[in-house]
């Protein structure tokens, strides 16, 4: 096969090590010469944030975080940053918390050091999101890419198994969708394949024992790779579907991704031989669909959109919203009938058919 592609690698320091977060953060604050640090963490993440920031001076803790970054929350966080003359943002938490720090960085240009505690992966992308009047807008801006990410698997030990599974499968969706997304290339496909392998190893270990640090490490490593692959490859069919469902019907992010993924894989796999082969190899199974299906069975993964607030009557409208945003790069043409069948099966939690 001829190699002919344009690839951009985003510049970011990644400090990975269990039990190292507080020391690594102190080193980064010193290296960046920051004197006025704003720590963003939701109330449920406050305990972890306190522990991680023990070795630094904090100008302000900000805990007014909500899912999908409502514009009012972004504006009040921006006002706090200006009012307190902040020179560095530190976010400690899941994708919602990272998203709020990104919204502040977008407006102020302040650097971010991210300390993730879920497997969402936002910390490794230059993608921001804001919600206004129930409409989610996303964009790409290098100012929101954290300058440093500090990964410490100990910080994820408190993430309940159910949320860990959904969040880890959100990472899996980044990997699988990267295989056919608009800017897919050999580099991001290699990262995605290693991400699939790591997540397929780490998630069952967490399911078996939520306090298994090596399972948490593998999953965090896989989540990072998945986000780098996604940031590079862009949004494929899966992400377009989930973006519409999340935005229009306020469905929970990680669970929506976890539920929809097997249907998109089953739909695309027969038309994407190279992707199919690589995904299957990463799972170590005969086919990609079998690999994902067996992992999902082990994990008792989220199964049906009806369990997360999606109503059957919303399917026709969802089809209309998704159809115009289907990427041209998709390996298989997508009709309204295809989308309707996919959403009906995902709504009910039926076994995906090839
Ligand atoms: P989340 O950040 O809303 O976290 C889910 C819940 O887990 C929250 O209640 C949170 O307080 C709790 N939590 C987080 N860490 C915990 C821990 N260690 N222990 C116990 N509880 C913990 O959900 P998420 O799935 O991490 O992120 C979803 C958001 O991230 C969505 O808004 C999505 O759009 C965004 N996202 C953005 C990108 C991007 O590139 N911009 C990528 C992925 C996700």
Short mmCIF file of C-alpha atoms and ligand atoms in Angstrom, two decimals:
data_model
loop_
_atom_site.label_atom_id
_atom_site.label_comp_id
_atom_site.label_asym_id
_atom_site.label_seq_id
_atom_site.Cartn_x
_atom_site.Cartn_y
_atom_site.Cartn_z
CA UNK A 1 0.00 0.00 0.00
CA UNK A 2 1.32 3.50 -0.87
CA UNK A 3 1.84 5.81 2.07
CA UNK A 4 0.58 9.32 1.36
CA UNK A 5 -0.86 11.40 4.20
CA UNK A 6 -0.70 14.67 6.17
CA UNK A 7 -0.52 14.16 9.93
CA UNK A 8 -0.42 16.72 12.77
CA UNK A 9 0.93 15.72 16.19
CA UNK A 10 -0.30 17.96 19.01
CA UNK A 11 2.41 19.14 21.42
CA UNK A 12 1.83 18.17 25.04
CA UNK A 13 3.78 16.81 28.01
CA UNK A 14 2.40 13.55 29.43
CA UNK A 15 3.49 12.54 32.94
CA UNK A 16 2.26 9.04 33.78
CA UNK A 17 2.71 7.29 37.11
CA UNK A 18 0.57 5.90 39.92
CA UNK A 19 0.88 7.87 43.16
CA UNK A 20 2.92 10.62 41.45
CA UNK A 21 0.26 13.25 40.71
CA UNK A 22 0.88 15.66 43.61
CA UNK A 23 4.66 15.73 43.01
CA UNK A 24 4.28 15.96 39.25
CA UNK A 25 1.84 18.86 39.61
CA UNK A 26 4.22 20.75 41.92
CA UNK A 27 7.04 20.23 39.39
CA UNK A 28 4.88 21.50 36.53
CA UNK A 29 3.69 24.59 38.41
CA UNK A 30 7.36 25.42 39.16
CA UNK A 31 8.47 24.68 35.58
CA UNK A 32 5.75 26.94 34.18
CA UNK A 33 6.57 29.66 36.73
CA UNK A 34 2.90 29.93 37.75
CA UNK A 35 2.04 31.98 40.85
CA UNK A 36 -1.77 32.25 40.74
CA UNK A 37 -3.30 28.81 40.20
CA UNK A 38 -7.03 28.24 39.69
CA UNK A 39 -8.06 24.64 40.46
CA UNK A 40 -11.23 23.48 38.69
CA UNK A 41 -12.91 20.38 40.17
CA UNK A 42 -16.57 19.56 40.80
CA UNK A 43 -17.81 19.01 44.35
CA UNK A 44 -17.66 15.23 43.92
CA UNK A 45 -14.05 15.57 42.70
CA UNK A 46 -13.02 17.98 45.50
CA UNK A 47 -11.43 15.33 47.72
CA UNK A 48 -9.17 14.14 44.92
CA UNK A 49 -8.37 17.75 43.96
CA UNK A 50 -7.35 18.59 47.54
CA UNK A 51 -5.01 15.59 47.66
CA UNK A 52 -3.40 16.38 44.30
CA UNK A 53 -2.77 20.05 45.13
CA UNK A 54 -1.19 19.58 48.59
CA UNK A 55 2.27 20.72 47.39
CA UNK A 56 1.19 23.89 45.54
CA UNK A 57 -0.25 27.30 46.46
CA UNK A 58 -3.80 27.65 45.14
CA UNK A 59 -5.24 31.11 44.46
CA UNK A 60 -8.79 29.80 44.03
CA UNK A 61 -10.71 26.50 43.98
CA UNK A 62 -13.64 26.58 41.56
CA UNK A 63 -16.27 23.82 41.87
CA UNK A 64 -19.21 25.18 39.85
CA UNK A 65 -19.02 22.43 37.19
CA UNK A 66 -21.91 20.92 35.20
CA UNK A 67 -22.09 18.41 32.32
CA UNK A 68 -21.65 19.74 28.76
CA UNK A 69 -20.28 23.14 29.94
CA UNK A 70 -23.33 25.43 30.06
CA UNK A 71 -22.34 28.90 28.80
CA UNK A 72 -23.36 30.57 32.09
CA UNK A 73 -20.97 28.32 34.04
CA UNK A 74 -18.20 29.08 31.52
CA UNK A 75 -18.75 32.81 31.87
CA UNK A 76 -18.71 32.76 35.65
CA UNK A 77 -15.52 30.65 35.68
CA UNK A 78 -13.90 33.09 33.22
CA UNK A 79 -14.86 36.00 35.51
CA UNK A 80 -13.28 34.22 38.51
CA UNK A 81 -10.05 33.67 36.54
CA UNK A 82 -9.84 37.35 35.62
CA UNK A 83 -10.88 38.58 39.06
CA UNK A 84 -8.23 36.46 40.81
CA UNK A 85 -5.52 37.33 38.25
CA UNK A 86 -4.99 33.62 37.58
CA UNK A 87 -1.94 32.56 35.51
CA UNK A 88 -2.51 28.77 35.35
CA UNK A 89 -5.58 26.52 35.24
CA UNK A 90 -5.40 23.08 36.85
CA UNK A 91 -8.39 20.80 36.25
CA UNK A 92 -8.85 17.66 38.33
CA UNK A 93 -11.77 15.48 37.24
CA UNK A 94 -13.71 14.01 34.35
CA UNK A 95 -14.52 15.40 30.92
CA UNK A 96 -17.03 17.92 32.30
CA UNK A 97 -14.39 19.50 34.53
CA UNK A 98 -11.74 19.48 31.80
CA UNK A 99 -14.37 21.01 29.51
CA UNK A 100 -14.92 23.94 31.88
CA UNK A 101 -11.17 24.62 32.12
CA UNK A 102 -11.04 24.55 28.31
CA UNK A 103 -13.86 27.11 28.13
CA UNK A 104 -11.81 29.44 30.36
CA UNK A 105 -8.66 28.85 28.29
CA UNK A 106 -10.56 29.54 25.07
CA UNK A 107 -11.51 33.03 26.28
CA UNK A 108 -8.36 33.92 28.24
CA UNK A 109 -5.50 32.00 26.59
CA UNK A 110 -4.47 30.67 30.03
CA UNK A 111 -2.49 27.40 30.00
CA UNK A 112 -4.05 24.24 31.46
CA UNK A 113 -2.49 21.39 33.40
CA UNK A 114 -5.02 18.54 33.33
CA UNK A 115 -5.30 15.76 35.91
CA UNK A 116 -7.97 13.39 34.54
CA UNK A 117 -9.97 11.06 36.80
CA UNK A 118 -12.12 9.32 34.16
CA UNK A 119 -11.35 7.76 30.76
CA UNK A 120 -13.11 10.44 28.65
CA UNK A 121 -9.86 11.68 27.09
CA UNK A 122 -10.73 15.36 26.69
CA UNK A 123 -7.35 16.26 28.20
CA UNK A 124 -5.52 15.05 25.09
CA UNK A 125 -7.57 16.94 22.49
CA UNK A 126 -7.79 20.52 21.24
CA UNK A 127 -11.60 20.20 21.01
CA UNK A 128 -13.84 22.40 23.17
CA UNK A 129 -17.61 22.23 23.76
CA UNK A 130 -20.16 24.71 25.12
CA UNK A 131 -23.92 24.39 25.60
CA UNK A 132 -26.30 27.30 25.13
CA UNK A 133 -30.11 27.04 25.06
CA UNK A 134 -29.92 23.22 24.90
CA UNK A 135 -27.61 23.36 21.82
CA UNK A 136 -24.07 22.03 22.11
CA UNK A 137 -21.44 23.76 20.00
CA UNK A 138 -17.98 22.30 19.59
CA UNK A 139 -14.86 23.73 18.02
CA UNK A 140 -11.15 23.16 17.63
CA UNK A 141 -8.59 25.58 19.06
CA UNK A 142 -5.03 24.80 20.13
CA UNK A 143 -5.39 27.21 23.08
CA UNK A 144 -7.60 24.65 24.86
CA UNK A 145 -5.10 21.78 24.56
CA UNK A 146 -3.63 21.27 28.05
CA UNK A 147 0.12 21.96 28.07
CA UNK A 148 0.61 19.01 30.41
CA UNK A 149 -1.44 15.95 31.36
CA UNK A 150 -0.75 14.18 34.63
CA UNK A 151 -2.08 10.60 34.69
CA UNK A 152 -2.22 8.85 38.06
CA UNK A 153 -4.28 5.64 38.16
CA UNK A 154 -4.74 5.95 41.93
CA UNK A 155 -7.06 8.89 41.25
CA UNK A 156 -9.42 6.66 39.28
CA UNK A 157 -9.80 3.99 41.99
CA UNK A 158 -12.91 5.77 43.31
CA UNK A 159 -14.64 5.78 39.91
CA UNK A 160 -17.47 3.21 40.27
CA UNK A 161 -17.23 0.13 38.03
CA UNK A 162 -20.33 1.01 36.01
CA UNK A 163 -18.98 4.48 35.22
CA UNK A 164 -15.50 3.08 34.57
CA UNK A 165 -16.96 0.64 32.02
CA UNK A 166 -19.02 3.31 30.24
CA UNK A 167 -16.12 5.79 30.27
CA UNK A 168 -13.62 3.17 29.05
CA UNK A 169 -15.97 2.20 26.21
CA UNK A 170 -16.15 5.91 25.32
CA UNK A 171 -12.39 5.58 24.84
CA UNK A 172 -12.94 2.41 22.80
CA UNK A 173 -15.32 4.40 20.58
CA UNK A 174 -12.58 7.01 19.97
CA UNK A 175 -10.29 4.18 18.80
CA UNK A 176 -12.75 2.33 16.58
CA UNK A 177 -14.19 5.47 14.98
CA UNK A 178 -10.63 6.71 14.26
CA UNK A 179 -10.26 3.78 11.84
CA UNK A 180 -12.59 5.46 9.30
CA UNK A 181 -12.86 9.10 10.45
CA UNK A 182 -12.22 11.91 7.93
CA UNK A 183 -8.51 12.35 8.73
CA UNK A 184 -7.68 8.70 9.48
CA UNK A 185 -4.03 7.94 8.69
CA UNK A 186 -1.47 5.21 9.47
CA UNK A 187 -0.21 7.04 12.59
CA UNK A 188 -3.55 7.59 14.28
CA UNK A 189 -4.68 4.07 13.27
CA UNK A 190 -1.58 2.63 15.00
CA UNK A 191 -2.36 4.62 18.16
CA UNK A 192 -6.01 3.52 17.97
CA UNK A 193 -5.07 -0.15 17.61
CA UNK A 194 -2.80 0.01 20.68
CA UNK A 195 -5.60 1.85 22.50
CA UNK A 196 -8.05 -0.99 21.73
CA UNK A 197 -5.56 -3.55 23.02
CA UNK A 198 -4.92 -1.63 26.26
CA UNK A 199 -8.62 -0.96 26.94
CA UNK A 200 -9.54 -4.59 26.19
CA UNK A 201 -6.95 -5.65 28.77
CA UNK A 202 -7.62 -2.99 31.40
CA UNK A 203 -11.42 -2.87 31.55
CA UNK A 204 -12.00 -6.57 32.40
CA UNK A 205 -9.35 -6.23 35.15
CA UNK A 206 -11.29 -3.29 36.65
CA UNK A 207 -14.55 -5.23 36.37
CA UNK A 208 -12.91 -8.16 38.20
CA UNK A 209 -11.38 -5.94 40.89
CA UNK A 210 -12.07 -2.18 40.90
CA UNK A 211 -8.99 -1.64 43.10
CA UNK A 212 -6.63 -3.35 40.60
CA UNK A 213 -4.14 -0.54 39.92
CA UNK A 214 -2.57 -2.21 36.89
CA UNK A 215 -6.02 -2.58 35.27
CA UNK A 216 -6.65 1.10 35.99
CA UNK A 217 -3.23 2.00 34.50
CA UNK A 218 -3.88 0.04 31.29
CA UNK A 219 -7.28 1.68 30.94
CA UNK A 220 -5.89 5.18 31.53
CA UNK A 221 -3.10 4.53 29.02
CA UNK A 222 -5.66 3.24 26.50
CA UNK A 223 -7.90 6.25 27.14
CA UNK A 224 -5.00 8.62 26.42
CA UNK A 225 -4.11 6.82 23.17
CA UNK A 226 -7.76 6.81 22.14
CA UNK A 227 -8.04 10.56 22.59
CA UNK A 228 -4.83 11.29 20.68
CA UNK A 229 -6.08 9.10 17.83
CA UNK A 230 -9.50 10.81 17.88
CA UNK A 231 -8.03 14.34 17.99
CA UNK A 232 -5.94 13.47 14.95
CA UNK A 233 -8.50 11.47 12.92
CA UNK A 234 -11.60 13.58 13.67
CA UNK A 235 -15.21 12.54 14.16
CA UNK A 236 -16.43 9.53 12.22
CA UNK A 237 -19.98 8.21 11.87
CA UNK A 238 -20.12 7.02 15.49
CA UNK A 239 -19.19 10.42 16.96
CA UNK A 240 -21.60 12.24 14.66
CA UNK A 241 -24.47 10.00 15.82
CA UNK A 242 -23.58 10.37 19.52
CA UNK A 243 -23.07 14.13 19.23
CA UNK A 244 -26.61 14.51 17.84
CA UNK A 245 -28.13 12.18 20.45
CA UNK A 246 -26.30 13.82 23.36
CA UNK A 247 -27.06 17.36 22.24
CA UNK A 248 -30.68 17.00 21.13
CA UNK A 249 -31.91 14.59 23.82
CA UNK A 250 -29.49 15.31 26.68
CA UNK A 251 -28.37 11.67 26.92
CA UNK A 252 -25.42 10.83 29.21
CA UNK A 253 -22.16 11.07 27.25
CA UNK A 254 -20.21 7.93 28.13
CA UNK A 255 -23.25 5.59 28.26
CA UNK A 256 -24.47 6.82 24.86
CA UNK A 257 -21.09 6.09 23.28
CA UNK A 258 -20.90 2.70 24.99
CA UNK A 259 -24.37 1.73 23.72
CA UNK A 260 -24.15 2.95 20.10
CA UNK A 261 -20.64 1.64 19.30
CA UNK A 262 -21.45 -2.03 18.50
CA UNK A 263 -24.14 -0.96 16.01
CA UNK A 264 -21.80 1.37 14.11
CA UNK A 265 -19.07 -1.27 14.10
CA UNK A 266 -21.47 -3.94 12.81
CA UNK A 267 -22.70 -1.52 10.12
CA UNK A 268 -19.27 -0.44 8.87
CA UNK A 269 -17.20 -3.61 9.38
CA UNK A 270 -18.29 -5.45 6.19
CA UNK A 271 -17.26 -2.43 4.08
CA UNK A 272 -14.00 -1.60 5.91
CA UNK A 273 -11.71 -4.62 5.47
CA UNK A 274 -8.46 -3.03 6.64
CA UNK A 275 -10.12 -1.47 9.73
CA UNK A 276 -11.93 -4.73 10.46
CA UNK A 277 -8.69 -6.69 10.31
CA UNK A 278 -6.82 -4.25 12.57
CA UNK A 279 -9.60 -4.03 15.17
CA UNK A 280 -9.91 -7.84 15.28
CA UNK A 281 -6.12 -8.18 15.65
CA UNK A 282 -6.11 -5.63 18.50
CA UNK A 283 -8.82 -7.61 20.29
CA UNK A 284 -7.07 -10.88 19.43
CA UNK A 285 -10.32 -12.31 18.05
CA UNK A 286 -11.49 -13.69 14.70
CA UNK A 287 -13.57 -10.63 13.82
CA UNK A 288 -13.87 -7.07 15.09
CA UNK A 289 -17.56 -7.52 15.96
CA UNK A 290 -16.80 -10.69 17.94
CA UNK A 291 -14.03 -8.90 19.84
CA UNK A 292 -16.19 -5.98 20.90
CA UNK A 293 -19.17 -8.20 21.63
CA UNK A 294 -17.18 -10.52 23.88
CA UNK A 295 -15.62 -7.58 25.76
CA UNK A 296 -19.05 -6.01 26.25
CA UNK A 297 -20.44 -9.30 27.61
CA UNK A 298 -17.55 -9.54 30.11
CA UNK A 299 -18.14 -5.96 31.21
CA UNK A 300 -21.94 -6.15 31.33
CA UNK A 301 -21.81 -2.98 29.22
CA UNK A 302 -24.67 -0.48 28.70
CA UNK A 303 -27.05 -2.08 26.15
CA UNK A 304 -30.05 0.02 25.18
CA UNK A 305 -30.60 3.75 24.59
CA UNK A 306 -34.09 3.41 26.05
CA UNK A 307 -32.38 2.89 29.43
CA UNK A 308 -30.76 6.34 29.18
CA UNK A 309 -33.76 8.53 28.30
CA UNK A 310 -33.99 8.10 24.50
CA UNK A 311 -37.59 7.63 23.37
CA UNK A 312 -38.65 5.64 20.29
CA UNK A 313 -40.72 8.60 19.05
CA UNK A 314 -37.50 10.65 18.74
CA UNK A 315 -35.94 8.28 16.16
CA UNK A 316 -37.31 9.96 12.97
CA UNK A 317 -36.12 13.40 14.11
CA UNK A 318 -32.72 11.99 15.12
CA UNK A 319 -32.35 10.40 11.64
CA UNK A 320 -33.02 13.79 10.04
CA UNK A 321 -30.44 15.47 12.24
CA UNK A 322 -27.75 12.82 11.69
CA UNK A 323 -28.09 12.27 7.93
CA UNK A 324 -26.63 15.66 6.84
CA UNK A 325 -23.57 15.26 9.10
CA UNK A 326 -22.56 11.73 8.03
CA UNK A 327 -18.87 12.03 7.05
CA UNK A 328 -17.99 11.48 3.38
CA UNK A 329 -15.14 9.28 4.61
CA UNK A 330 -17.54 6.63 5.94
CA UNK A 331 -16.62 3.30 4.33
CA UNK A 332 -20.26 2.48 3.62
CA UNK A 333 -22.94 4.81 2.23
CA UNK A 334 -25.55 5.66 4.87
CA UNK A 335 -29.23 6.09 4.02
CA UNK A 336 -32.11 7.29 6.20
CA UNK A 337 -33.37 3.68 6.28
CA UNK A 338 -29.96 2.48 7.53
CA UNK A 339 -29.89 5.09 10.28
CA UNK A 340 -33.45 4.33 11.32
CA UNK A 341 -32.65 0.60 11.62
CA UNK A 342 -29.45 1.34 13.55
CA UNK A 343 -31.21 3.65 16.01
CA UNK A 344 -34.15 1.26 16.46
CA UNK A 345 -31.77 -1.57 17.32
CA UNK A 346 -29.72 0.64 19.67
CA UNK A 347 -32.88 1.96 21.31
CA UNK A 348 -34.11 -1.55 22.05
CA UNK A 349 -30.68 -3.07 22.76
CA UNK A 350 -31.08 -5.77 20.05
CA UNK A 351 -28.07 -7.84 18.99
CA UNK A 352 -26.25 -5.86 16.26
CA UNK A 353 -26.56 -7.49 12.81
CA UNK A 354 -23.85 -7.35 10.16
P1 LIG B 1 -18.09 13.63 33.78
O1 LIG B 1 -16.88 14.48 33.77
O2 LIG B 1 -19.40 14.32 33.77
O3 LIG B 1 -17.97 12.67 35.05
C1 LIG B 1 -18.99 11.75 35.36
C2 LIG B 1 -19.19 11.68 36.87
O4 LIG B 1 -18.07 11.03 37.47
C3 LIG B 1 -19.28 13.05 37.53
O5 LIG B 1 -20.30 13.00 38.51
C4 LIG B 1 -17.92 13.22 38.21
O6 LIG B 1 -17.95 14.07 39.33
C5 LIG B 1 -17.61 11.78 38.60
N1 LIG B 1 -16.19 11.46 38.76
C6 LIG B 1 -15.17 11.85 37.96
N2 LIG B 1 -14.04 11.29 38.38
C7 LIG B 1 -14.33 10.53 39.45
C8 LIG B 1 -13.57 9.69 40.30
N3 LIG B 1 -12.27 9.46 40.09
N4 LIG B 1 -14.20 9.06 41.30
C9 LIG B 1 -15.54 9.21 41.49
N5 LIG B 1 -16.32 9.97 40.71
C10 LIG B 1 -15.71 10.64 39.70
O7 LIG B 1 -18.12 12.58 32.58
P2 LIG B 1 -17.00 12.14 31.53
O8 LIG B 1 -17.57 10.96 30.83
O9 LIG B 1 -15.67 12.04 32.14
O10 LIG B 1 -16.93 13.37 30.52
C11 LIG B 1 -18.01 13.64 29.66
C12 LIG B 1 -17.87 15.04 29.09
O11 LIG B 1 -16.60 15.20 28.48
C13 LIG B 1 -18.91 15.34 28.02
O12 LIG B 1 -19.39 16.67 28.16
C14 LIG B 1 -18.12 15.20 26.74
O13 LIG B 1 -18.66 15.97 25.68
C15 LIG B 1 -16.76 15.68 27.16
N6 LIG B 1 -15.69 15.13 26.33
C16 LIG B 1 -14.98 16.01 25.59
C17 LIG B 1 -13.96 15.56 24.78
C18 LIG B 1 -13.15 16.56 24.00
O14 LIG B 1 -12.25 16.17 23.29
N7 LIG B 1 -13.43 17.84 24.10
C19 LIG B 1 -13.64 14.19 24.72
C20 LIG B 1 -14.38 13.31 25.50
C21 LIG B 1 -15.40 13.79 26.31
#
